Amino acid sequence: MNVIQKVYRSDRSTWVGDGFPTNSMLPMHEMGNATSPFLVMGYTGEYAFAPSHHQRGVGMHPHRGFETVTIVYEGELEHHDSKGNHGKIAENEVQWMTAGRGIMHEEHHSKGFTKTGGTLDMVQLWVNLPSHAKMTEPRYQELTEANIPEVRLADDQGIVRVIAGEYTDIHGTATGPAQTFSAMNILDVRLNAHAVQDFQLNPAWNNMIFVLKGKVEVDQQQFSAMHTLYINEHTESIQIKANTDTKLLILSGQPLNEPIVAHGPFVMNTEAEIRQAFVDFQSGKFS
């Protein structure tokens, strides 16, 4: 059986606000239980910004029913939301925001990054909430470089940073700091050129590999940056060969197997819940 079920290649970038050139690595039109609990994912690539007096980004906007996970590889971002949370994340840090029953938030380049300019390299992932948690109280988690476990692979093959869930090798199990509402693993993987590494997968979960930088070989096929690999169900392990220095994101999650109804910034289970989200937003209940 082939390990790879299908491949998606992101071939164009669109702007989110004026601060985030975004390649859609997990397209919204494919949102469904085949990728659950993951909904969409956008990647900026390594985009160079000139110094500016204007903080680029996205102004205050609403969300309900899911979580946003922002992983910064290079650059620095600031977050503000209607619940009073204010955070700043830089290289190798993660911002995990649970919109739950409703939140307003904004994201911008930090004041320091705006002033100096530089390369912004980041991912933003939308993670669905199970039906019982759709209306949970919003929360904000700031995962720093210090509290994200980093596993050094044997023979200097690279590192695995465990953002959520677990990663197990011969030395034991590393557990990520993110608190989640359903079972998942989010692994930030950096492989050195010529590395050959096996990764264990849960065959009952949805598993995907995002090639963000470099060139790899998987299942005797070659892939480069901006490729998303959907792994066949029942796959228990996968071998990745790095032809160059490579940056990957491996996502694995227990599918929620629930209806998904999405409209703009709201992801719920029914059309009625979407209509109610608009009513609640317009009546100021997200503030």
Short mmCIF file of N, CA, C and O in Angstrom, two decimals, residues 26 30-39 127-129 182-184 204-208 251-258 260:
data_model
loop_
_atom_site.label_atom_id
_atom_site.label_comp_id
_atom_site.label_asym_id
_atom_site.label_seq_id
_atom_site.Cartn_x
_atom_site.Cartn_y
_atom_site.Cartn_z
N LEU A 26 -3.29 24.06 3.50
CA LEU A 26 -4.42 23.17 3.79
C LEU A 26 -5.67 23.95 3.38
O LEU A 26 -6.24 24.68 4.16
N GLU A 30 -11.15 22.23 1.16
CA GLU A 30 -10.99 20.82 1.50
C GLU A 30 -11.28 20.55 2.97
O GLU A 30 -11.07 19.43 3.45
N MET A 31 -11.73 21.57 3.68
CA MET A 31 -12.02 21.43 5.10
C MET A 31 -13.03 20.30 5.32
O MET A 31 -14.08 20.25 4.69
N GLY A 32 -12.69 19.38 6.21
CA GLY A 32 -13.60 18.27 6.47
C GLY A 32 -12.98 17.25 7.40
O GLY A 32 -11.90 17.47 7.94
N ASN A 33 -13.64 16.14 7.56
CA ASN A 33 -13.18 15.14 8.51
C ASN A 33 -11.95 14.38 8.03
O ASN A 33 -11.32 13.67 8.81
N ALA A 34 -11.57 14.53 6.76
CA ALA A 34 -10.35 13.88 6.27
C ALA A 34 -9.10 14.53 6.84
O ALA A 34 -8.03 13.91 6.88
N THR A 35 -9.21 15.78 7.28
CA THR A 35 -8.08 16.47 7.90
C THR A 35 -8.33 16.81 9.36
O THR A 35 -7.46 17.34 10.03
N SER A 36 -9.52 16.51 9.85
CA SER A 36 -9.92 16.83 11.23
C SER A 36 -8.91 16.28 12.24
O SER A 36 -8.39 15.17 12.06
N PRO A 37 -8.61 17.06 13.31
CA PRO A 37 -9.26 18.29 13.73
C PRO A 37 -8.66 19.55 13.11
O PRO A 37 -8.99 20.67 13.52
N PHE A 38 -7.79 19.40 12.11
CA PHE A 38 -7.14 20.56 11.50
C PHE A 38 -8.00 21.09 10.36
O PHE A 38 -8.52 20.33 9.55
N LEU A 39 -8.15 22.40 10.32
CA LEU A 39 -9.07 23.02 9.37
C LEU A 39 -8.35 23.65 8.19
O LEU A 39 -8.58 23.27 7.04
N VAL A 127 -7.37 25.04 14.27
CA VAL A 127 -7.69 23.74 14.86
C VAL A 127 -9.15 23.76 15.30
O VAL A 127 -9.57 24.64 16.06
N ASN A 128 -9.92 22.78 14.85
CA ASN A 128 -11.34 22.73 15.19
C ASN A 128 -11.53 22.34 16.65
O ASN A 128 -10.72 21.60 17.23
N LEU A 129 -12.61 22.82 17.23
CA LEU A 129 -13.01 22.41 18.57
C LEU A 129 -14.13 21.38 18.47
O LEU A 129 -15.03 21.52 17.63
N SER A 182 -8.79 18.04 22.03
CA SER A 182 -8.86 16.70 21.45
C SER A 182 -7.43 16.21 21.26
O SER A 182 -6.47 16.99 21.33
N ALA A 183 -7.29 14.92 21.01
CA ALA A 183 -5.95 14.32 20.94
C ALA A 183 -5.27 14.68 19.63
O ALA A 183 -5.84 14.52 18.54
N MET A 184 -4.02 15.15 19.72
CA MET A 184 -3.27 15.53 18.52
C MET A 184 -1.79 15.62 18.84
O MET A 184 -1.39 15.78 20.01
N ALA A 204 -4.98 5.29 13.43
CA ALA A 204 -6.40 5.63 13.52
C ALA A 204 -6.64 7.13 13.39
O ALA A 204 -7.79 7.58 13.40
N TRP A 205 -5.56 7.91 13.29
CA TRP A 205 -5.67 9.36 13.21
C TRP A 205 -5.47 9.83 11.78
O TRP A 205 -5.03 9.08 10.90
N ASN A 206 -5.80 11.12 11.54
CA ASN A 206 -5.40 11.79 10.30
C ASN A 206 -3.97 12.29 10.46
O ASN A 206 -3.63 12.91 11.48
N ASN A 207 -3.13 12.02 9.45
CA ASN A 207 -1.71 12.38 9.50
C ASN A 207 -1.32 13.14 8.25
O ASN A 207 -1.64 12.71 7.13
N MET A 208 -0.60 14.25 8.43
CA MET A 208 -0.16 15.08 7.31
C MET A 208 1.25 15.57 7.55
O MET A 208 1.66 15.79 8.69
N LEU A 251 1.59 16.98 11.38
CA LEU A 251 0.34 17.10 12.14
C LEU A 251 -0.36 15.75 12.17
O LEU A 251 -0.55 15.12 11.13
N SER A 252 -0.75 15.32 13.35
CA SER A 252 -1.51 14.08 13.53
C SER A 252 -2.63 14.37 14.51
O SER A 252 -2.40 15.01 15.54
N GLY A 253 -3.83 13.90 14.21
CA GLY A 253 -4.93 14.18 15.12
C GLY A 253 -6.05 13.16 15.02
O GLY A 253 -6.31 12.59 13.96
N GLN A 254 -6.71 12.96 16.16
CA GLN A 254 -7.88 12.08 16.20
C GLN A 254 -9.04 12.82 15.54
O GLN A 254 -9.42 13.91 15.99
N PRO A 255 -9.62 12.28 14.47
CA PRO A 255 -10.70 12.99 13.79
C PRO A 255 -11.92 13.15 14.70
O PRO A 255 -12.28 12.24 15.45
N LEU A 256 -12.55 14.32 14.63
CA LEU A 256 -13.72 14.58 15.46
C LEU A 256 -14.97 13.90 14.91
O LEU A 256 -15.89 13.58 15.67
N ASN A 257 -15.00 13.70 13.60
CA ASN A 257 -16.16 13.05 12.96
C ASN A 257 -17.47 13.73 13.32
O ASN A 257 -18.46 13.10 13.68
N GLU A 258 -17.46 15.05 13.21
CA GLU A 258 -18.65 15.86 13.47
C GLU A 258 -18.90 16.78 12.28
O GLU A 258 -17.96 17.09 11.53
N ILE A 260 -19.12 19.96 9.99
CA ILE A 260 -18.36 21.22 9.96
C ILE A 260 -19.11 22.21 9.09
O ILE A 260 -19.33 21.96 7.90
#
